mmCIF file of C-alpha atoms in Angstrom:
data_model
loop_
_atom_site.group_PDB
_atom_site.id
_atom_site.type_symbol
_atom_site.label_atom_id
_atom_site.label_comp_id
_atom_site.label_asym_id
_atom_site.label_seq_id
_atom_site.Cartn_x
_atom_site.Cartn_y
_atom_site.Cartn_z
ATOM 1 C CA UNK A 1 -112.359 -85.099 35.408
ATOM 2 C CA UNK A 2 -109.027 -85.616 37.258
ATOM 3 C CA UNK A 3 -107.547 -85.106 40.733
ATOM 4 C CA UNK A 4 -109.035 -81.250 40.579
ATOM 5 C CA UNK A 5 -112.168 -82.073 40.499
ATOM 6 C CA UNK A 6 -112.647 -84.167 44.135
ATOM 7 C CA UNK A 7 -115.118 -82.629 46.294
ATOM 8 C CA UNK A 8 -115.523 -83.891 50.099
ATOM 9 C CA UNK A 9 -119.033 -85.100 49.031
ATOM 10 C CA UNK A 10 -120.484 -85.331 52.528
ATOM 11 C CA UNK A 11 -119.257 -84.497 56.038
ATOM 12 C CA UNK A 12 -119.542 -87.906 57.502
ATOM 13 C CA UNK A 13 -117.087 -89.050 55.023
ATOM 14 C CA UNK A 14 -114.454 -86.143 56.094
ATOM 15 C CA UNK A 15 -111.939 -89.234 57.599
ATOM 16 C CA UNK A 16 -112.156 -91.143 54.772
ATOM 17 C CA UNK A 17 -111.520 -88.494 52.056
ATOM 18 C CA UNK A 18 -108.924 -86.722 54.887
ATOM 19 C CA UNK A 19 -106.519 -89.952 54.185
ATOM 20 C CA UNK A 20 -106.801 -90.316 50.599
ATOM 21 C CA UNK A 21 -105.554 -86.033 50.326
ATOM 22 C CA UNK A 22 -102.792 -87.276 52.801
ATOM 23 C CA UNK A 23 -102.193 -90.063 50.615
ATOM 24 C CA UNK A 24 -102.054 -88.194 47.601
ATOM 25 C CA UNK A 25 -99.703 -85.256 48.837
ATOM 26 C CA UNK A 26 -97.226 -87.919 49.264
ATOM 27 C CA UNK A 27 -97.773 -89.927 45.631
ATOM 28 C CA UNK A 28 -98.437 -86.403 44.075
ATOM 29 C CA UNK A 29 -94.846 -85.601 44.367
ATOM 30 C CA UNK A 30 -94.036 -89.174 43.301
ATOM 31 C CA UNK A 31 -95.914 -88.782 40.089
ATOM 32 C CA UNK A 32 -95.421 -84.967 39.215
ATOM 33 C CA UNK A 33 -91.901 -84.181 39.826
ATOM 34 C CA UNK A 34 -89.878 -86.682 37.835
ATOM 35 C CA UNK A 35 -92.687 -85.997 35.258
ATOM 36 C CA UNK A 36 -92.186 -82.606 35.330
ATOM 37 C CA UNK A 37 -88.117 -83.035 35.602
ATOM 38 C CA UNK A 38 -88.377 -85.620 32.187
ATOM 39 C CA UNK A 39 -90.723 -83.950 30.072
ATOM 40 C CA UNK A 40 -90.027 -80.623 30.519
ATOM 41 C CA UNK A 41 -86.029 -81.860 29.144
ATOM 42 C CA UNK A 42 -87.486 -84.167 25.946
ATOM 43 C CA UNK A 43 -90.136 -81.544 25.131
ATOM 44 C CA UNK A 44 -87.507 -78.722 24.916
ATOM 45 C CA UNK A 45 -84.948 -81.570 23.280
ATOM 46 C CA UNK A 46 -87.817 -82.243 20.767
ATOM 47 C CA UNK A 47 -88.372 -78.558 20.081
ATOM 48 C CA UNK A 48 -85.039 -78.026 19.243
ATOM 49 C CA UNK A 49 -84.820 -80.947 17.051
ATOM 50 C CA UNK A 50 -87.902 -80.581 15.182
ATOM 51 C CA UNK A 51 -87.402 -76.839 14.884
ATOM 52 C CA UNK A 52 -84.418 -77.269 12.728
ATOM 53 C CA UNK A 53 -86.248 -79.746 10.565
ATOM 54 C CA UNK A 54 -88.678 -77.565 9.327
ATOM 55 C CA UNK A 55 -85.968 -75.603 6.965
ATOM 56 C CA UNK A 56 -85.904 -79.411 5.345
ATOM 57 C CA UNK A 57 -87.696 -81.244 3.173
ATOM 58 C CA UNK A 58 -91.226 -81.883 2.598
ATOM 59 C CA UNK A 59 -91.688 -85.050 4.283
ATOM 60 C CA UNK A 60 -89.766 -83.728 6.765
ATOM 61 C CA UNK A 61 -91.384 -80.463 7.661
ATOM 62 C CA UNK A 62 -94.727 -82.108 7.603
ATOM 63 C CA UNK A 63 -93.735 -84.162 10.444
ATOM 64 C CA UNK A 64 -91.863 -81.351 12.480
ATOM 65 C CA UNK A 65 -94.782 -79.360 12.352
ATOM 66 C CA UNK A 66 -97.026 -82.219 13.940
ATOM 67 C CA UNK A 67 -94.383 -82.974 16.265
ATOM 68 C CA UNK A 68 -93.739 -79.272 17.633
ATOM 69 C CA UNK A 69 -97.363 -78.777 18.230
ATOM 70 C CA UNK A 70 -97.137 -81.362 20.047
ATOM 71 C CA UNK A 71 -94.741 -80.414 22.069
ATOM 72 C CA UNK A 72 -96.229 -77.043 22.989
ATOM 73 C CA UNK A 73 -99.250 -78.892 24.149
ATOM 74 C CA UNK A 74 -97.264 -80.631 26.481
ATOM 75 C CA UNK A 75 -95.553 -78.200 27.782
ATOM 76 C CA UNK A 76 -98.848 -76.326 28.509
ATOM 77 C CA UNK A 77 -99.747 -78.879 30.817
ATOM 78 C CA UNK A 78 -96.214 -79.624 32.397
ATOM 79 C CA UNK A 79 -95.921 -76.009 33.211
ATOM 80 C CA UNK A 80 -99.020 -76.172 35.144
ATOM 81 C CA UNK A 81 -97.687 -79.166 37.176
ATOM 82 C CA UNK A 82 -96.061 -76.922 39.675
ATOM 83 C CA UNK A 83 -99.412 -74.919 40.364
ATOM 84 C CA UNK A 84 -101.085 -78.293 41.445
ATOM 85 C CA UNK A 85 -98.752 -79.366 43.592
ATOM 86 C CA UNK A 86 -98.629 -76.032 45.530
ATOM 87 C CA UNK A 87 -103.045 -76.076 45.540
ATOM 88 C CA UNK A 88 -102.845 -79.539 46.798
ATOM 89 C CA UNK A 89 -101.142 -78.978 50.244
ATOM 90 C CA UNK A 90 -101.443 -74.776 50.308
ATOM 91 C CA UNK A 91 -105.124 -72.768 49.962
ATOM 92 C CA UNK A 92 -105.000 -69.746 47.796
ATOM 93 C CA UNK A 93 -106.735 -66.549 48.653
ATOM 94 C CA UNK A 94 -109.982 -65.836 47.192
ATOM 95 C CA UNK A 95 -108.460 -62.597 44.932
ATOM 96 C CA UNK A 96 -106.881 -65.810 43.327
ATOM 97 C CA UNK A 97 -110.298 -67.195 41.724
ATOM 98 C CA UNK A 98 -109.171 -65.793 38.581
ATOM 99 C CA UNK A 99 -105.712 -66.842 38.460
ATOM 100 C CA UNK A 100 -106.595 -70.426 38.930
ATOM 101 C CA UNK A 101 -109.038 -70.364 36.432
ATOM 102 C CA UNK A 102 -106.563 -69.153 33.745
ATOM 103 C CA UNK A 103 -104.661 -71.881 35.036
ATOM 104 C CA UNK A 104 -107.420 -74.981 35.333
ATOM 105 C CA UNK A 105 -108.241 -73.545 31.591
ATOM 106 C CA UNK A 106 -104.485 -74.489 30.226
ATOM 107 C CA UNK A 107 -103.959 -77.711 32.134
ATOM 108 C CA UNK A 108 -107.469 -79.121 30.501
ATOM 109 C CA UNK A 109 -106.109 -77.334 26.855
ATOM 110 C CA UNK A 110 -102.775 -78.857 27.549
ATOM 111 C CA UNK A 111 -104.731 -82.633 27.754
ATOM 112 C CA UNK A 112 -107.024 -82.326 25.088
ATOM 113 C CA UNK A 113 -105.106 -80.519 22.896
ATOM 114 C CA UNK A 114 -102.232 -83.233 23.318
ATOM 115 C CA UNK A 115 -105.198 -86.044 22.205
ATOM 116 C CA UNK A 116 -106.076 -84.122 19.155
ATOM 117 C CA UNK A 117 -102.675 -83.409 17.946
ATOM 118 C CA UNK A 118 -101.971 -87.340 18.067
ATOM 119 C CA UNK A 119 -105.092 -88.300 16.416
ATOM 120 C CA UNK A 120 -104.252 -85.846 13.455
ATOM 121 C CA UNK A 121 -100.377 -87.140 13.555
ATOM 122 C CA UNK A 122 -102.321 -90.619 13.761
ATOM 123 C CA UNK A 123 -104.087 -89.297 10.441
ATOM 124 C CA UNK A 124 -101.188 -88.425 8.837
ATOM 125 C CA UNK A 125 -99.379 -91.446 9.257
ATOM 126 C CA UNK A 126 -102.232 -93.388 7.827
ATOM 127 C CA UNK A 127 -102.447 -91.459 4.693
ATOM 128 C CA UNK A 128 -98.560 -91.630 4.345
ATOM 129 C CA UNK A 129 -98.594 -95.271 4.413
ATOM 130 C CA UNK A 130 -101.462 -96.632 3.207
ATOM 131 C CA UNK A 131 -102.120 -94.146 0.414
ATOM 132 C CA UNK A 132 -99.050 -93.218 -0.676
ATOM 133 C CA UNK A 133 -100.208 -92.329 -4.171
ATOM 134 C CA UNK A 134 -102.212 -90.138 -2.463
ATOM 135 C CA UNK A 135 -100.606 -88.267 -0.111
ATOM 136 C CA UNK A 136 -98.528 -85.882 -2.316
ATOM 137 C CA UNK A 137 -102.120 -84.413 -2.693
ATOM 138 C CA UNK A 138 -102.812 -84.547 0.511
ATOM 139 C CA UNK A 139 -100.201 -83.781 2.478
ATOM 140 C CA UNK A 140 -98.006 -80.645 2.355
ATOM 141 C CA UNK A 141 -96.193 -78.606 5.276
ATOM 142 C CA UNK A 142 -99.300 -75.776 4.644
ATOM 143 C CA UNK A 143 -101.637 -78.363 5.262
ATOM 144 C CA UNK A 144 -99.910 -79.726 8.806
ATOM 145 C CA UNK A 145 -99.897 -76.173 9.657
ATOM 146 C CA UNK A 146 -103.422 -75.389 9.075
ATOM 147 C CA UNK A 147 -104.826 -79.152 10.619
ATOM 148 C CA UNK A 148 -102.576 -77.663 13.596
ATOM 149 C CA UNK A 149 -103.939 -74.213 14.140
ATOM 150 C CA UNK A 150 -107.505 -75.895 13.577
ATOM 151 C CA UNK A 151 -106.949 -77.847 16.562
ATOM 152 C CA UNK A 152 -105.477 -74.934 18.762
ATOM 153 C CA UNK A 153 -108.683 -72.831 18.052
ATOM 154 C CA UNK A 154 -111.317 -76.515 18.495
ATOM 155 C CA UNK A 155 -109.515 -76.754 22.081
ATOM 156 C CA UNK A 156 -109.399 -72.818 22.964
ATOM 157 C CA UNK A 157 -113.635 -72.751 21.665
ATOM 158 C CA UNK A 158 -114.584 -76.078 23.710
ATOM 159 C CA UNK A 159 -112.173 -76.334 26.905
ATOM 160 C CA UNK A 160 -112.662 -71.969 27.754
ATOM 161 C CA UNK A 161 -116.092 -71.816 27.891
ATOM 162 C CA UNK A 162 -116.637 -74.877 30.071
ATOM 163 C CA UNK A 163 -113.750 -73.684 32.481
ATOM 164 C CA UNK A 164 -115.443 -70.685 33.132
ATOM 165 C CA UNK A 165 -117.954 -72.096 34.629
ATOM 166 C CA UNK A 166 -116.456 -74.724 36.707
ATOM 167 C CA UNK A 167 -115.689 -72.397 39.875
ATOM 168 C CA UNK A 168 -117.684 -69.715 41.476
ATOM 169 C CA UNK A 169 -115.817 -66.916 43.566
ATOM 170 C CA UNK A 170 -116.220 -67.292 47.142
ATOM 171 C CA UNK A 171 -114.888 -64.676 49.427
ATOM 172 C CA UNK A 172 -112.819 -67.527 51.730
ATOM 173 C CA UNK A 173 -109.403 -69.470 51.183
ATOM 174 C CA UNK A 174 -110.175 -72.324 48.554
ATOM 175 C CA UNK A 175 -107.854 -75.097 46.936
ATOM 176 C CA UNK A 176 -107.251 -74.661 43.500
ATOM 177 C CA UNK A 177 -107.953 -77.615 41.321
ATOM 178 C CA UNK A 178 -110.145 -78.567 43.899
ATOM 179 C CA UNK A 179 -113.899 -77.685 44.441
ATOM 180 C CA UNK A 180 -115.171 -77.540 41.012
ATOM 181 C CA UNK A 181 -119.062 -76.003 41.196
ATOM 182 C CA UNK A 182 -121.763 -78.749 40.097
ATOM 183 C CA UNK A 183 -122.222 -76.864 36.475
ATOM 184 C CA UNK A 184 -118.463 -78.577 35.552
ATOM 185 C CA UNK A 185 -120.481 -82.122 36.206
ATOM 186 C CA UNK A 186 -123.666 -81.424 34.419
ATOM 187 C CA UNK A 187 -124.589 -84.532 31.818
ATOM 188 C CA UNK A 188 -124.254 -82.918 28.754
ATOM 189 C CA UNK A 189 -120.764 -81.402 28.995
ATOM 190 C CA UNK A 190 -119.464 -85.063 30.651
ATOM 191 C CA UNK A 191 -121.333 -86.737 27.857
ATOM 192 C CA UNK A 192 -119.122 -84.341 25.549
ATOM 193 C CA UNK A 193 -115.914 -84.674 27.101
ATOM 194 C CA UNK A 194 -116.177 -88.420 27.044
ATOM 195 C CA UNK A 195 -117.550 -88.702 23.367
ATOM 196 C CA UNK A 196 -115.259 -85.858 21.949
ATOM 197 C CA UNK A 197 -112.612 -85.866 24.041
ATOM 198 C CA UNK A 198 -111.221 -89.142 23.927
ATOM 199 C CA UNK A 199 -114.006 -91.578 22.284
ATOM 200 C CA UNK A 200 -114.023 -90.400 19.119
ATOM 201 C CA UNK A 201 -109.643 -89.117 18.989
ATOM 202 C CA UNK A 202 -109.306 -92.990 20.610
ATOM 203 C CA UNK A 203 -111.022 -94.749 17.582
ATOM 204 C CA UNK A 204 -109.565 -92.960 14.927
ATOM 205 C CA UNK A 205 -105.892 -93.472 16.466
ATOM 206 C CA UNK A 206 -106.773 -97.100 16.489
ATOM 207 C CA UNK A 207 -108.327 -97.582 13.266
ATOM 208 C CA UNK A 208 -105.469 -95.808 11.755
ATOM 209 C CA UNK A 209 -103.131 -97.889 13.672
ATOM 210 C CA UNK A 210 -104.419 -101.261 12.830
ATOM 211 C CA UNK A 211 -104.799 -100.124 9.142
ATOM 212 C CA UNK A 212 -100.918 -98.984 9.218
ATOM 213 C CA UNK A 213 -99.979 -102.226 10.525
ATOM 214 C CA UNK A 214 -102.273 -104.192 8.349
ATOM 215 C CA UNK A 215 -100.546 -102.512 5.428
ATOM 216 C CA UNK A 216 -97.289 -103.019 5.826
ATOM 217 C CA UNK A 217 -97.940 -107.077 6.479
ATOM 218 C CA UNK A 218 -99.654 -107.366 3.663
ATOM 219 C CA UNK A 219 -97.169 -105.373 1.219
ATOM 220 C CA UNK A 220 -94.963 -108.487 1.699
ATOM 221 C CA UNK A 221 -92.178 -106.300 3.534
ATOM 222 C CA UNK A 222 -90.480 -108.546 6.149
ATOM 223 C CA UNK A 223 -87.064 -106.576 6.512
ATOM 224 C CA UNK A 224 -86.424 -104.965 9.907
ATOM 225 C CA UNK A 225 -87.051 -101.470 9.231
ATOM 226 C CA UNK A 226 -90.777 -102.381 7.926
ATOM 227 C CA UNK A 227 -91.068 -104.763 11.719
ATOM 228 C CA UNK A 228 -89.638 -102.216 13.702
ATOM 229 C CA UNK A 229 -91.887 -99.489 12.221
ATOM 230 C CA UNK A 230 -95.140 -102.010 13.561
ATOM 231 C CA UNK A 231 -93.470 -102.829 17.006
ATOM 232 C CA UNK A 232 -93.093 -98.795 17.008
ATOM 233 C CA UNK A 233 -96.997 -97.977 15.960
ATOM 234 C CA UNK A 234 -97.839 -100.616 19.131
ATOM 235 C CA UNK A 235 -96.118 -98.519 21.233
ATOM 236 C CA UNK A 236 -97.407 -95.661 20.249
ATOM 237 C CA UNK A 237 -101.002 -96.804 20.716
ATOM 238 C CA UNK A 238 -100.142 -97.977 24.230
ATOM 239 C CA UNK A 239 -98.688 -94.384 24.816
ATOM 240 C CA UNK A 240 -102.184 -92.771 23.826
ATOM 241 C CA UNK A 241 -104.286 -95.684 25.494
ATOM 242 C CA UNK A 242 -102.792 -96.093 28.725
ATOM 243 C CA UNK A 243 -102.406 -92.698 30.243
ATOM 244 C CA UNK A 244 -105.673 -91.426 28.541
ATOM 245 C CA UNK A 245 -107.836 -94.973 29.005
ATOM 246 C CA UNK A 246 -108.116 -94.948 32.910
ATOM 247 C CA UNK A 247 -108.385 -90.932 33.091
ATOM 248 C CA UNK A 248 -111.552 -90.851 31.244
ATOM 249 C CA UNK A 249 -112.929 -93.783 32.983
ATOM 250 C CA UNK A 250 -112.291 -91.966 36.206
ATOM 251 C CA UNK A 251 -114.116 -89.321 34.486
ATOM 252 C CA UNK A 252 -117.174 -91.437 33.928
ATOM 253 C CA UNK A 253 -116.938 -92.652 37.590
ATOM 254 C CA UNK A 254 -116.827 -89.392 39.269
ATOM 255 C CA UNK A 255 -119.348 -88.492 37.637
ATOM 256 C CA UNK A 256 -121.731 -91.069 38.973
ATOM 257 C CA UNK A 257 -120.532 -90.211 42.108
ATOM 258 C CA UNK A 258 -121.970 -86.459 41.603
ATOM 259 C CA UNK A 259 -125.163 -88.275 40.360
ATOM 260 C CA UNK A 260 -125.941 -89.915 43.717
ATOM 261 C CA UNK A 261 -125.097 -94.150 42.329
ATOM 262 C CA UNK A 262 -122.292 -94.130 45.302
ATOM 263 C CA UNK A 263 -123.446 -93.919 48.582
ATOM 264 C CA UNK A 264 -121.344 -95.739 50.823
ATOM 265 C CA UNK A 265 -118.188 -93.452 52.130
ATOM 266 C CA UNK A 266 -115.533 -96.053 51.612
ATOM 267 C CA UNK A 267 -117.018 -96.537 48.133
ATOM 268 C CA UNK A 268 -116.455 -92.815 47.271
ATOM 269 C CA UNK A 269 -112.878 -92.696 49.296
ATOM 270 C CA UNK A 270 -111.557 -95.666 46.923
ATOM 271 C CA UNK A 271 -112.856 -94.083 44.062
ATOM 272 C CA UNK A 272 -111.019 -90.613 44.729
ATOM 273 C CA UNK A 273 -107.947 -92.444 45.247
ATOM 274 C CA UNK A 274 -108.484 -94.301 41.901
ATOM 275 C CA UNK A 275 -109.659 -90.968 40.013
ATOM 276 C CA UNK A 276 -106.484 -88.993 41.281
ATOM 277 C CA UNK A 277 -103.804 -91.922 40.275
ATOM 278 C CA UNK A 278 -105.473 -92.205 37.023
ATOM 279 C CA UNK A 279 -105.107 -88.654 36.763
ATOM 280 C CA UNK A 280 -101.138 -88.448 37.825
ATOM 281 C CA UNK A 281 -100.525 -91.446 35.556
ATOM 282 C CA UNK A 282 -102.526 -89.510 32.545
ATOM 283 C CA UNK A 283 -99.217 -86.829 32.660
ATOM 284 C CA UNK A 284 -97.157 -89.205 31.921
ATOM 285 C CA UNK A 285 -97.792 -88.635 28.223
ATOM 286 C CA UNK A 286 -95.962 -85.807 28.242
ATOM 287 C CA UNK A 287 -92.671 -88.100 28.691
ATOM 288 C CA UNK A 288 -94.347 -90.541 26.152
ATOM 289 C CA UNK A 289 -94.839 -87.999 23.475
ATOM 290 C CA UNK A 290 -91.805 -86.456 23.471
ATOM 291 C CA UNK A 291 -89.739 -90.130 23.161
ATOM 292 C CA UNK A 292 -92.417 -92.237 21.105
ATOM 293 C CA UNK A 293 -93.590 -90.042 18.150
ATOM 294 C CA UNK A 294 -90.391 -89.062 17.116
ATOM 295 C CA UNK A 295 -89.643 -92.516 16.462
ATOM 296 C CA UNK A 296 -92.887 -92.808 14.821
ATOM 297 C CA UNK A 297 -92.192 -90.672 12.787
ATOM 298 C CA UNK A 298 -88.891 -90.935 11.459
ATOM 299 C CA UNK A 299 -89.311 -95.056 11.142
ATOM 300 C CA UNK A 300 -92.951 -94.145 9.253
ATOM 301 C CA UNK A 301 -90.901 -91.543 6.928
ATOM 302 C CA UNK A 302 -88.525 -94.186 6.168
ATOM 303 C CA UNK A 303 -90.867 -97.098 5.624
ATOM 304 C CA UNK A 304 -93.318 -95.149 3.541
ATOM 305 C CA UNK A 305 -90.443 -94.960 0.681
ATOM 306 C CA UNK A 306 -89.593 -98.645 0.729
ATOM 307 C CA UNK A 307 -93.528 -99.420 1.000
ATOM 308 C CA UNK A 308 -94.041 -97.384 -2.138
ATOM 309 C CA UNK A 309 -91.554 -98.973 -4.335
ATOM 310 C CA UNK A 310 -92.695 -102.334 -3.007
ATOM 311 C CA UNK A 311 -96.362 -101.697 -4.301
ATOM 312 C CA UNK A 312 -94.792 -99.769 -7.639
ATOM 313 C CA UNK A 313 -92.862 -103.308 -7.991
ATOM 314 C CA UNK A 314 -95.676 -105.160 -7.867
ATOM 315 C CA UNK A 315 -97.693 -103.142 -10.179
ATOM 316 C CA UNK A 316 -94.817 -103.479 -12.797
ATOM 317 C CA UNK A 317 -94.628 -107.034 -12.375
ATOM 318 C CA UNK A 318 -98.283 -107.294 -13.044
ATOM 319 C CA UNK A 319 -98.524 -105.284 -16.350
ATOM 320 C CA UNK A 320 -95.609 -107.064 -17.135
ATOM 321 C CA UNK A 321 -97.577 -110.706 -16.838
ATOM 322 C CA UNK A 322 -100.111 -108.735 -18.732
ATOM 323 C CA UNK A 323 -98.674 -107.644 -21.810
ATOM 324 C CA UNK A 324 -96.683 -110.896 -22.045
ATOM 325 C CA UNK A 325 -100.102 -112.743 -22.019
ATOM 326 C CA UNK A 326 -102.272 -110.486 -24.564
ATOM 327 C CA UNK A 327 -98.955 -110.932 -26.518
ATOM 328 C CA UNK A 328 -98.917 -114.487 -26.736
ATOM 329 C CA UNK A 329 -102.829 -114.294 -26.992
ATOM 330 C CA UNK A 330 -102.002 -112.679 -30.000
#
């Protein structure tokens, strides 16, 4: 499930998995500190911006509230950068089994809560743009708020329980984020976290995507606004695909690890090393976020006007050509 969850899965392999942790103290601080550095400054930036557009208008406030959740579930995770870095090259006293627990809990809320608020700002895009008509109906700053708090309470119900389980106290030293007990791997709550926590978010931000862009090309709009809005959904689907696509895949391998299909020791060393980059790279959304959905959604916000009157133009035009041919029908 990510860097936290290697074991040493045999003793013979001890050399092996000894050079990828020496590898990964070095690339750890690679990864994690400019992370940290960036997206702790955008997140806080975004905050502040987003904060004072909630005292705005409607189409405004919807997106502020989106984009502020967001942020929070970002900073969840980037706060608990710090703590990994330290369990990676220090053990912790056993009296700490709680503590890291708490803290294992939030950096998995901080992920999956980050998926879910994208899908849902994914959602709300969609319905902006391609039912415009619609949306007033739809959409309203209560509703973003209550879609939001919805999503905090999915996360606390399905990532706490789980967590809980995940480590056993042991009266010895122990490395957080490390060590997980063999109840985290068991096949029904991998099958879950695959299918629920990124499967199902990953199709609906695509779908939503390719219907957005889809729209727009086929409302006839050619100006730049309405092509920079598309090159702008791209990019956003790249900055939910990319740090989230190899993750879960590591997920899916590590888990076949647990389930005996890997035998061989370098087999198992190259897929730790693969399973912990994959899981530095997957933090980089907290950078992402904070830079790509704001653009999102003020280019969205400003293209969902113009793609309004473009279909209300073409509407008129066609009861126009209507009327003018029952009247010379007549």
């Amino acid at each position: 499930m990510s860097d936290i969850m290697i074991n040493n899965m045999s003793v013979n392999c001890s050399k092996e998995f000894d050079h990828v942790d020496e590898v990964m103290k070095v690339l750890e601080l690679v990864f994690y500190i400019p992370i940290f550095v960036v997206g702790l400054i955008l997140n806080i930036a975004a905050l502040a911006v987003f904060c004072g557009l909630l005292r705005k208008k409607t189409e405004s406030a919807i997106s502020a509230i989106y984009m502020i959740n967001l942020a929070l579930m970002d900073l969840v995770l980037l706060l608990i950068l710090p703590f990994k870095m330290h369990a990676t090259n220090h053990k912790w006293p056993a009296s700490f089994h709680g503590l890291c627990s708490i803290l294992e809990g939030l950096y998995f809320y901080g992920i999956y809560g980050s998926i879910y608020i994208i899908m849902c700002i994914a959602v709300d895009r969609w319905v902006a743009i391609c039912h415009p008509f619609k949306s007033k109906q739809l959409r309203s700053p209560k509703a973003a708020m209550a879609t939001c708090i919805a999503v905090w309470m999915l996360v606390s119900a399905s990532v706490i329980p789980v967590i809980c389980n995940f480590r056993k106290s042991k009266s010895n030293t122990f490395h957080c984020f490390h060590e997980f007990s063999p109840e985290g791997w068991k096949p029904p709550i991998i099958i879950s976290v695959q299918v629920f926590g990124f499967i199902v978010p990953a199709l609906v931000v695509v779908f939503c995507s390719v219907q957005i862009i889809w729209t727009l090309q086929q409302s006839g709009q050619h100006s730049p606004q309405s092509r920079a809005c598309v090159k702008i959904i791209y990019s956003g689907l790249c900055a939910f695909l990319v740090p989230f696509t190899p993750s879960h895949l590591a997920i899916f391998l590590q888990f076949l690890v647990h389930q005996g299909a890997f035998q061989d020791c370098g087999t198992k060393a190259n897929l730790s090393l693969f399973i912990q980059i994959a899981m530095c790279l997957s933090n980089i959304t907290c950078c992402l976020d904070a830079m790509c959905y704001y653009f999102i959604a003020h280019e969205v916000r400003n293209t969902r006007h113009s793609l309004r009157m473009s279909i209300l133009s073409q509407r008129r035009a066609t009861n126009s050509t209507s009327e003018r041919e029952r009247g010379e029908s007549s």
